[in-house]
Coordinates of C-alpha atoms and ligand atoms in Angstrom, one line a residue:
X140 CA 0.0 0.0 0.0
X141 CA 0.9 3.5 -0.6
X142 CA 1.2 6.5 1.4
X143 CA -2.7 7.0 0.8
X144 CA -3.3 3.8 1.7
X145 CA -5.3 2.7 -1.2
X146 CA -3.8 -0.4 -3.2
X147 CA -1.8 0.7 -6.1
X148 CA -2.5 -0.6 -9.5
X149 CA 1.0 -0.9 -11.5
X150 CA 1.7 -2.1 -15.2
X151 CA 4.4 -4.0 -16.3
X152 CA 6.0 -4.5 -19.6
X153 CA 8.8 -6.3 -21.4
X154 CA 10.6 -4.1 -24.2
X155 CA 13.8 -5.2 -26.3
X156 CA 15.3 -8.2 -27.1
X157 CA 14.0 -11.5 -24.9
X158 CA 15.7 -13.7 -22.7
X159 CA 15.8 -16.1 -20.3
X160 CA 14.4 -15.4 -16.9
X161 CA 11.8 -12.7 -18.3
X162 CA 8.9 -14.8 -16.9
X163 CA 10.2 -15.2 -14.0
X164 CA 11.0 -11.2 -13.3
X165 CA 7.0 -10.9 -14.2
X166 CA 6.3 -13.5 -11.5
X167 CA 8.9 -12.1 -9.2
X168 CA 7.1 -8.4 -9.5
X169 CA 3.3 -9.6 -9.4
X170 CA 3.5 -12.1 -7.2
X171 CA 5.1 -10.2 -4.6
X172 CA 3.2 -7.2 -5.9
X173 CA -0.4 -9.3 -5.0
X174 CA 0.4 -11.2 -2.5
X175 CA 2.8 -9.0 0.2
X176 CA 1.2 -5.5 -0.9
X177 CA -2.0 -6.3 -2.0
X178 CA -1.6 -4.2 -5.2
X179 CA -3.7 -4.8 -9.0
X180 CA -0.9 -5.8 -11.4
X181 CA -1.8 -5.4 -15.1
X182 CA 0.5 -6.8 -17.7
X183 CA 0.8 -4.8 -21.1
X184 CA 1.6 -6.3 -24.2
X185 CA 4.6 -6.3 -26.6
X186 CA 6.7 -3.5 -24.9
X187 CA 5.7 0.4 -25.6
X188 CA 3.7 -0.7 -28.6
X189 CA 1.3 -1.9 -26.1
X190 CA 1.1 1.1 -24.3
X191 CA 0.6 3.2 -27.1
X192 CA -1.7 1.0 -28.4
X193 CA -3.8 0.9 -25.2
X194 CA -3.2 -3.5 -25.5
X195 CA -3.6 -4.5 -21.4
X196 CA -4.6 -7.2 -19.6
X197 CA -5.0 -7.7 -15.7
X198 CA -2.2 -11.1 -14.6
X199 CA -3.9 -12.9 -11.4
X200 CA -1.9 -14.6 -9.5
X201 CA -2.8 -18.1 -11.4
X202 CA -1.7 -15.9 -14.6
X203 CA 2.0 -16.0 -13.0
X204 CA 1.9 -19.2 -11.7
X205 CA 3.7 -22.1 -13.9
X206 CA 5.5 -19.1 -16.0
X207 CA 9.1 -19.4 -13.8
X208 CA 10.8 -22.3 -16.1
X209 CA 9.1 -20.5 -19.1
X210 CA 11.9 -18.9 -21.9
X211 CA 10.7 -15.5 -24.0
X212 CA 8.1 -13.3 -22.0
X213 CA 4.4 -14.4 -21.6
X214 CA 3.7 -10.7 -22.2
X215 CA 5.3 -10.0 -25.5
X216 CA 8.1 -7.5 -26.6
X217 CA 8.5 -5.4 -29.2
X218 CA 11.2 -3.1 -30.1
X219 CA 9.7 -0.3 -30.2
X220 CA 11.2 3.5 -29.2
X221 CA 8.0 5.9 -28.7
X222 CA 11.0 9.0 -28.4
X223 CA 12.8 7.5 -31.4
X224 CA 12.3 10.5 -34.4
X225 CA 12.8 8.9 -37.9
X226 CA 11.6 12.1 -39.3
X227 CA 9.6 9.1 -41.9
X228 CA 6.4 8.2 -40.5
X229 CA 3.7 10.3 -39.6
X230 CA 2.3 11.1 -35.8
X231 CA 5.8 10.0 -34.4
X232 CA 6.0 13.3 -31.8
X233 CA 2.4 11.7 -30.5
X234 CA 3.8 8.4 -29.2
X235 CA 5.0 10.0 -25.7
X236 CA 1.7 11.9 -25.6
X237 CA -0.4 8.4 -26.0
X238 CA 1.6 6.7 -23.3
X239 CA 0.9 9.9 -20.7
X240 CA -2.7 9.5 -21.7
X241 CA -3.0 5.7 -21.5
X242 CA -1.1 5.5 -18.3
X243 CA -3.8 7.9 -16.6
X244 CA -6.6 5.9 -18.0
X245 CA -5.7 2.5 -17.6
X246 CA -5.1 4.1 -13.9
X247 CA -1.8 3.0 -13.6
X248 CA 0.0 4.0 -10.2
X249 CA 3.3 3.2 -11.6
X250 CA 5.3 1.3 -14.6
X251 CA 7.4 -1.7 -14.3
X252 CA 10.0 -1.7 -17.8
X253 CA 11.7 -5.1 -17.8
X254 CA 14.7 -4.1 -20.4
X255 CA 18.0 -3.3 -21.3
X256 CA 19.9 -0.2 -22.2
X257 CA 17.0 0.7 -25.0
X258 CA 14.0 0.3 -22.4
X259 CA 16.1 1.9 -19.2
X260 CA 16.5 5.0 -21.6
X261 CA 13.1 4.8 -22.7
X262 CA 11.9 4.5 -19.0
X263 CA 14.0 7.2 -18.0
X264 CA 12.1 9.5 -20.3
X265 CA 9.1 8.6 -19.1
X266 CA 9.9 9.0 -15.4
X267 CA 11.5 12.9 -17.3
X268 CA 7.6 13.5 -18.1
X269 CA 6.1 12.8 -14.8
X270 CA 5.4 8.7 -14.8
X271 CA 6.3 6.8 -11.8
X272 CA 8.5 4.2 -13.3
X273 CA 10.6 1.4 -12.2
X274 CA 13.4 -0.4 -14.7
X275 CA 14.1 -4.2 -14.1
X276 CA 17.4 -4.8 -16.1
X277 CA 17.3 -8.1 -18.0
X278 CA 19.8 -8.8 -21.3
X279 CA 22.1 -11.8 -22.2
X280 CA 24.7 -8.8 -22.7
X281 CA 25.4 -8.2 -19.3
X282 CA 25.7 -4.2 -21.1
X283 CA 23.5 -2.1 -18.4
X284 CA 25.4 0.2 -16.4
X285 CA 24.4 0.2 -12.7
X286 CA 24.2 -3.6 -12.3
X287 CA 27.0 -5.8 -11.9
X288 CA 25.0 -8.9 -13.6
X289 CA 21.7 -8.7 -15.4
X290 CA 19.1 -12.3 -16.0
X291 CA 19.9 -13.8 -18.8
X292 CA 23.7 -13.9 -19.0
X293 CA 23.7 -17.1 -16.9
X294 CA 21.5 -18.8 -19.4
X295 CA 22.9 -17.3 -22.5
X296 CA 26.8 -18.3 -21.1
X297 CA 25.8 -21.9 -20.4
X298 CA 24.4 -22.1 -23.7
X299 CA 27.3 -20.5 -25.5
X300 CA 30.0 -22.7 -23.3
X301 CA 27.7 -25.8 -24.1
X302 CA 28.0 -25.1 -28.0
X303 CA 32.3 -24.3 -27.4
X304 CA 32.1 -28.0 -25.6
X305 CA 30.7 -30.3 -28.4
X306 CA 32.8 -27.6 -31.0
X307 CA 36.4 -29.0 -29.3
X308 CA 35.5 -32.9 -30.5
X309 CA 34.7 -32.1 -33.7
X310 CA 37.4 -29.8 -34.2
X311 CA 40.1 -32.4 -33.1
X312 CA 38.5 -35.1 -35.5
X313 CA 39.4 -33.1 -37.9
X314 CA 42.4 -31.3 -37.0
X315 CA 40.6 -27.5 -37.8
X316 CA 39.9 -23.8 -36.9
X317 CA 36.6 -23.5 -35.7
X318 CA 35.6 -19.6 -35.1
X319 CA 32.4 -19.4 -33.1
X320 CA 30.6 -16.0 -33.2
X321 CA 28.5 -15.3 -30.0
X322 CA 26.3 -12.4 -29.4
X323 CA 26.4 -9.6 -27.1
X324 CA 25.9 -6.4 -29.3
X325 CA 28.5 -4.1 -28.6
X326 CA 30.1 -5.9 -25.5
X327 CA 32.2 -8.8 -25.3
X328 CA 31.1 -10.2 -21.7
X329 CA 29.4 -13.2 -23.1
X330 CA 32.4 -14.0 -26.0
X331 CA 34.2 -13.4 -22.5
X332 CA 32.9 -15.7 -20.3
X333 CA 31.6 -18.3 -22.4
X334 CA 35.0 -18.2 -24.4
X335 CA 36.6 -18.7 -21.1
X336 CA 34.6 -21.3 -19.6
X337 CA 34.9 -23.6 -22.8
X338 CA 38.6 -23.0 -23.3
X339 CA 38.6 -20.9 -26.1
X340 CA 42.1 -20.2 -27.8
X341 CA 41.0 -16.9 -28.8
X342 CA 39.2 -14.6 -27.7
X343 CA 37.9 -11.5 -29.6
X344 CA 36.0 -8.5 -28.2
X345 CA 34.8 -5.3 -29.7
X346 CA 36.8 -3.6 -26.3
X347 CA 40.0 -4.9 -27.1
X348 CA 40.4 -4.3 -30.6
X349 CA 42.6 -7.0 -32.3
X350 CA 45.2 -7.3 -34.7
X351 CA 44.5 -9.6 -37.6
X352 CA 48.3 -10.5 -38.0
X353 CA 48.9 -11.0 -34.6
X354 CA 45.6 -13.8 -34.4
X355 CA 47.0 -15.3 -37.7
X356 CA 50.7 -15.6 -36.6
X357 CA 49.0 -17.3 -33.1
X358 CA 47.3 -20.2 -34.9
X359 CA 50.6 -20.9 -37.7
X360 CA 52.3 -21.0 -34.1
X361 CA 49.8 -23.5 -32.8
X362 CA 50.2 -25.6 -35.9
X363 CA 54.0 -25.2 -35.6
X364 CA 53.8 -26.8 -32.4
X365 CA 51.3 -29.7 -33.6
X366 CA 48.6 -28.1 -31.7
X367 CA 45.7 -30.4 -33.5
X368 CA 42.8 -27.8 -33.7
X369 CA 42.1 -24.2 -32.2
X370 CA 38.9 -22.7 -30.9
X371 CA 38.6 -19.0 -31.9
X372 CA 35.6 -17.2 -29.7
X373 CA 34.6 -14.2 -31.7
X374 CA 32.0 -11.4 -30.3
X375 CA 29.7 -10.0 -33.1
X376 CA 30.3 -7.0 -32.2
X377 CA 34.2 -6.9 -33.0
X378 CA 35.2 -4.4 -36.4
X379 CA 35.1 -6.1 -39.4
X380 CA 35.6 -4.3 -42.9
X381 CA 32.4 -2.3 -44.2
X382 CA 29.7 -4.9 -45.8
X383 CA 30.5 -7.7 -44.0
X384 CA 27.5 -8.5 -41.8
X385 CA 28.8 -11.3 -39.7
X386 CA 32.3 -11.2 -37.7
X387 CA 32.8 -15.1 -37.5
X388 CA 32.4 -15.5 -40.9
X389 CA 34.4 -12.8 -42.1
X390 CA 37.0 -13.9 -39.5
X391 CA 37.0 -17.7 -40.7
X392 CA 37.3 -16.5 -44.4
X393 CA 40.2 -14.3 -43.8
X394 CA 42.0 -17.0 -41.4
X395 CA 41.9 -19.9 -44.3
X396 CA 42.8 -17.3 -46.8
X397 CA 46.0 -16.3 -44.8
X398 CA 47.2 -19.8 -43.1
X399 CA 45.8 -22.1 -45.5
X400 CA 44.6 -24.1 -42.4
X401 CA 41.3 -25.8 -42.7
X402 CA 38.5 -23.5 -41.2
X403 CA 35.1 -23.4 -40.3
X404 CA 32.4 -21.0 -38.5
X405 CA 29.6 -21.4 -36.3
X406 CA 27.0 -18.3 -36.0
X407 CA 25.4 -19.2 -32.7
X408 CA 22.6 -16.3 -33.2
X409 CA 19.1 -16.7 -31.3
X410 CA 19.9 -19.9 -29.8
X411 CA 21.4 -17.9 -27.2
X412 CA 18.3 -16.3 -26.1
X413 CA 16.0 -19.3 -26.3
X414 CA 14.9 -21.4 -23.7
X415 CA 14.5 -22.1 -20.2
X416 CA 16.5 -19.8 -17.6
X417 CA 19.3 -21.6 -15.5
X418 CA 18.6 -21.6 -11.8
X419 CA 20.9 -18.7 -11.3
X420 CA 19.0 -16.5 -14.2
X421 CA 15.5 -17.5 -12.0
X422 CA 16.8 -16.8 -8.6
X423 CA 18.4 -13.6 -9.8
X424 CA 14.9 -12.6 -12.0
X425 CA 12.9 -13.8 -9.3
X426 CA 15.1 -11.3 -7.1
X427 CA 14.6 -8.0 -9.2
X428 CA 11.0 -8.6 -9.5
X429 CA 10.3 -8.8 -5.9
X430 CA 12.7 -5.9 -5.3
X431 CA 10.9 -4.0 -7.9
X432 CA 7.5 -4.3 -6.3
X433 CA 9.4 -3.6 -2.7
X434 CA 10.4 0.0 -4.3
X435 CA 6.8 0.4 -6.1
X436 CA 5.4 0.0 -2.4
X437 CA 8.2 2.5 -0.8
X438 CA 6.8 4.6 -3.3
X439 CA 10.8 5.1 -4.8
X440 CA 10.1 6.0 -8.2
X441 CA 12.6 6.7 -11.4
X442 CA 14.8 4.1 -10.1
X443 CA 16.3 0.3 -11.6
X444 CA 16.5 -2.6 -9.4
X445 CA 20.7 -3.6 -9.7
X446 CA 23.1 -6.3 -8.2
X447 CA 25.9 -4.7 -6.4
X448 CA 28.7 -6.2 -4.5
X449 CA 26.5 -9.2 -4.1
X450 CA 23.7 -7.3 -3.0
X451 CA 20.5 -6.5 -4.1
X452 CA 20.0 -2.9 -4.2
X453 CA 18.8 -0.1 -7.1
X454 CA 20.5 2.8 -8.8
X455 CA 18.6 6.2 -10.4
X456 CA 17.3 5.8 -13.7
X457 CA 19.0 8.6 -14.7
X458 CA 22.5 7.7 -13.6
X459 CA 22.0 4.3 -16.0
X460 CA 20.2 5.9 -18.7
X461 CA 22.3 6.5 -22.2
X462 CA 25.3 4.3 -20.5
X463 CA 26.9 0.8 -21.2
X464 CA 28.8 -1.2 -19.3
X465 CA 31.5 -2.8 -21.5
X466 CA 34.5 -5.3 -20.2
X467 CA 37.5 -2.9 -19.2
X468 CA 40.9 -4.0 -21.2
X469 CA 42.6 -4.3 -17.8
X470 CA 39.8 -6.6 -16.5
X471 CA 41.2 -8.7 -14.5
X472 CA 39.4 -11.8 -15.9
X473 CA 41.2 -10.9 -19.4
X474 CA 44.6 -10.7 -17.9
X475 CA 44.0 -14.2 -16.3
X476 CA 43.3 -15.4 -19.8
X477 CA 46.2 -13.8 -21.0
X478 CA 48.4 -15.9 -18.5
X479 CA 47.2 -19.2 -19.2
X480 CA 47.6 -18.5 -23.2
X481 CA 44.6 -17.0 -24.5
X482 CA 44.9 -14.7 -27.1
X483 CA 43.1 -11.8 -27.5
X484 CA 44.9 -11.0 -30.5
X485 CA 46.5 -8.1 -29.5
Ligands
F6P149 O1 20.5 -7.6 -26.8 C1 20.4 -8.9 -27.0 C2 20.7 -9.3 -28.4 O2 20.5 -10.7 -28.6 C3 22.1 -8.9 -28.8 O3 23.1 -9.8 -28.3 C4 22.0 -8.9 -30.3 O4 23.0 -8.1 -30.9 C5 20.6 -8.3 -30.5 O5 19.9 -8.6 -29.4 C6 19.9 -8.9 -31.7 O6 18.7 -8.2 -31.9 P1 17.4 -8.6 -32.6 O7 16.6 -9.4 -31.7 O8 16.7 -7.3 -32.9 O9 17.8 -9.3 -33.9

């Protein structure tokens, strides 16, 4: 209950790309929402386009139950940025105005944006033009700043290492380069982590910008020394030339071209994102859901639920908004790597 005493009545939406541990972030916030603080939770469909379209429904507390294991989001998402100007299509300037007006009528006390860096900007805005908002951050890029971990990464890193695993066999059976592209837009914590967890070779991220003759000497050095295969772990989001569109497949092309070593790539793509969450994605979800409905009732608007120093805890909306948290060169995790061999082709 609020300050006035009267149960609040909050929305919540999922915006931007989907991951694991969405459902249960919906489950964490509505369950807690219902059951501790009595409140009406109404779930909006497909991101801001539901908002703008005025698409709503009311989620029960049977509505969240059975959803925790569940991959995607039960509520839809969309991609949509109601403050983005194209300057193409008509009636864009309304989009705010529509949100204002459905958020009064659908007589919403406050928003719950489950997102990354798109939606936390976008939910900043709102909170700019007077909405009581709170931002749940959710990506398998780990990218939001203000949040040491975000759901999904967990999921996404297991699947990624799992995919690394069964490359090694295959790779050794046939004595080749195998360049596996992972996602994570424009960081390199899931290449990171997943390239580290299933041995990768080498290891390329956007943050540490590589040399392509220092990566090709690596591997004629590995095959030198009768090294029988190599693993190369490749963000997507590393620089490749102009008109290529995907960074494991350029990379793979240019590394049989230059060593003459048998090569193949691996595009992991949406795989990634599919799926149940692991238990540490639903604990974590389940976590920021309940602490969002915790700040909803303490009435501390404009802010994002974050993990910090092993805590539970939230950071301003504002202080997050625009930002991303990429891996630091110096990370210690990298220079680790660098010890036992990796190459980050630098
Ligand atoms: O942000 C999650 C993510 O999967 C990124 O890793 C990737 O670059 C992007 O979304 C893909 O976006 P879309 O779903 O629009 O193709």
């Amino acid at each position: 209950m609020g300050k006035n005493s009267k149960p609040k009545r909050i929305g919540i939406l999922t915006a931007g790309g989907d991951c694991p541990g969405i459902n249960a972030a919906i489950r964490g916030v509505g369950k807690t929402a219902i059951v501790k603080y009595g409140m009406t939770v109404i779930g909006i469909s497909d991101g801001y386009a539901g908002l703008i379209n005025k698409e709503y429904r009311e989620l029960t507390e049977s509505d969240l139950s059975g959803i925790l294991t569940l991959g995607g989001t039960i509520l839809g998402t969309s991609r949509e940025k109601p403050f983005k100007r194209s300057g193409k299509k008509k009636d864009e300037t309304r989009k705010p105005l529509l949100i204002k007006e459905h958020y009064e009528q659908m007589a919403l006390d406050c928003l719950v944006c489950i997102g990354g860096n798109g939606t936390m900007k976008t939910a900043h805005m709102l909170s700019e033009e007077g909405l009581n908002v709170v931002g749940i951050p959710k990506t398998i890029d780990n990218d939001i700043w203000g949040t040491d971990i975000t759901f999904g990464f967990d999921s996404a890193v297991n699947i990624a290492t799992e995919a690394i695993d069964r490359l090694h066999s295959t790779a050794n059976s046939h004595k080749r380069i195998m360049v596996i592209e992972i996602m994570g837009h424009n960081a390199g914590w899931l290449a990171l982590y997943s390239g580290m967890a299933g041995g990768g070779d080498v290891i390329l991220i956007p943050e540490i910008p590589h040399d392509e003759k220092v990566v090709m000497e690596y591997l004629r050095k590995r095959a030198d020394n009768n090294k029988p295969y190599t693993i190369v772990v490749v963000a997507e989001g590393i620089k490749v030339p102009e008109g290529e569109n995907s960074a494991g497949r350029y990379l793979a092309k240019r590394i049989q071209e230059e060593t003459g070593l048998e090569t193949r790539e691996t595009v992991l793509g949406y795989i990634q994102r599919g799926g149940t969450p692991s238990p540490m994605d639903r604990v974590l979800a389940s976590r920021f859901g309940a602490a969002g409905a915790t700040l909803i009732a303490k009435e501390e608007y404009g802010r994002m639920v974050a993990h910090r120093d092993g805590q539970i805890t939230s950071v301003k909306l504002s202080e997050v908004a625009g930002k991303t948290k990429l891996v630091k060169p110096d990370d210690p995790m990298v220079k680790q790597a660098r010890e036992m061999g990796t190459s980050f082709g630098i």
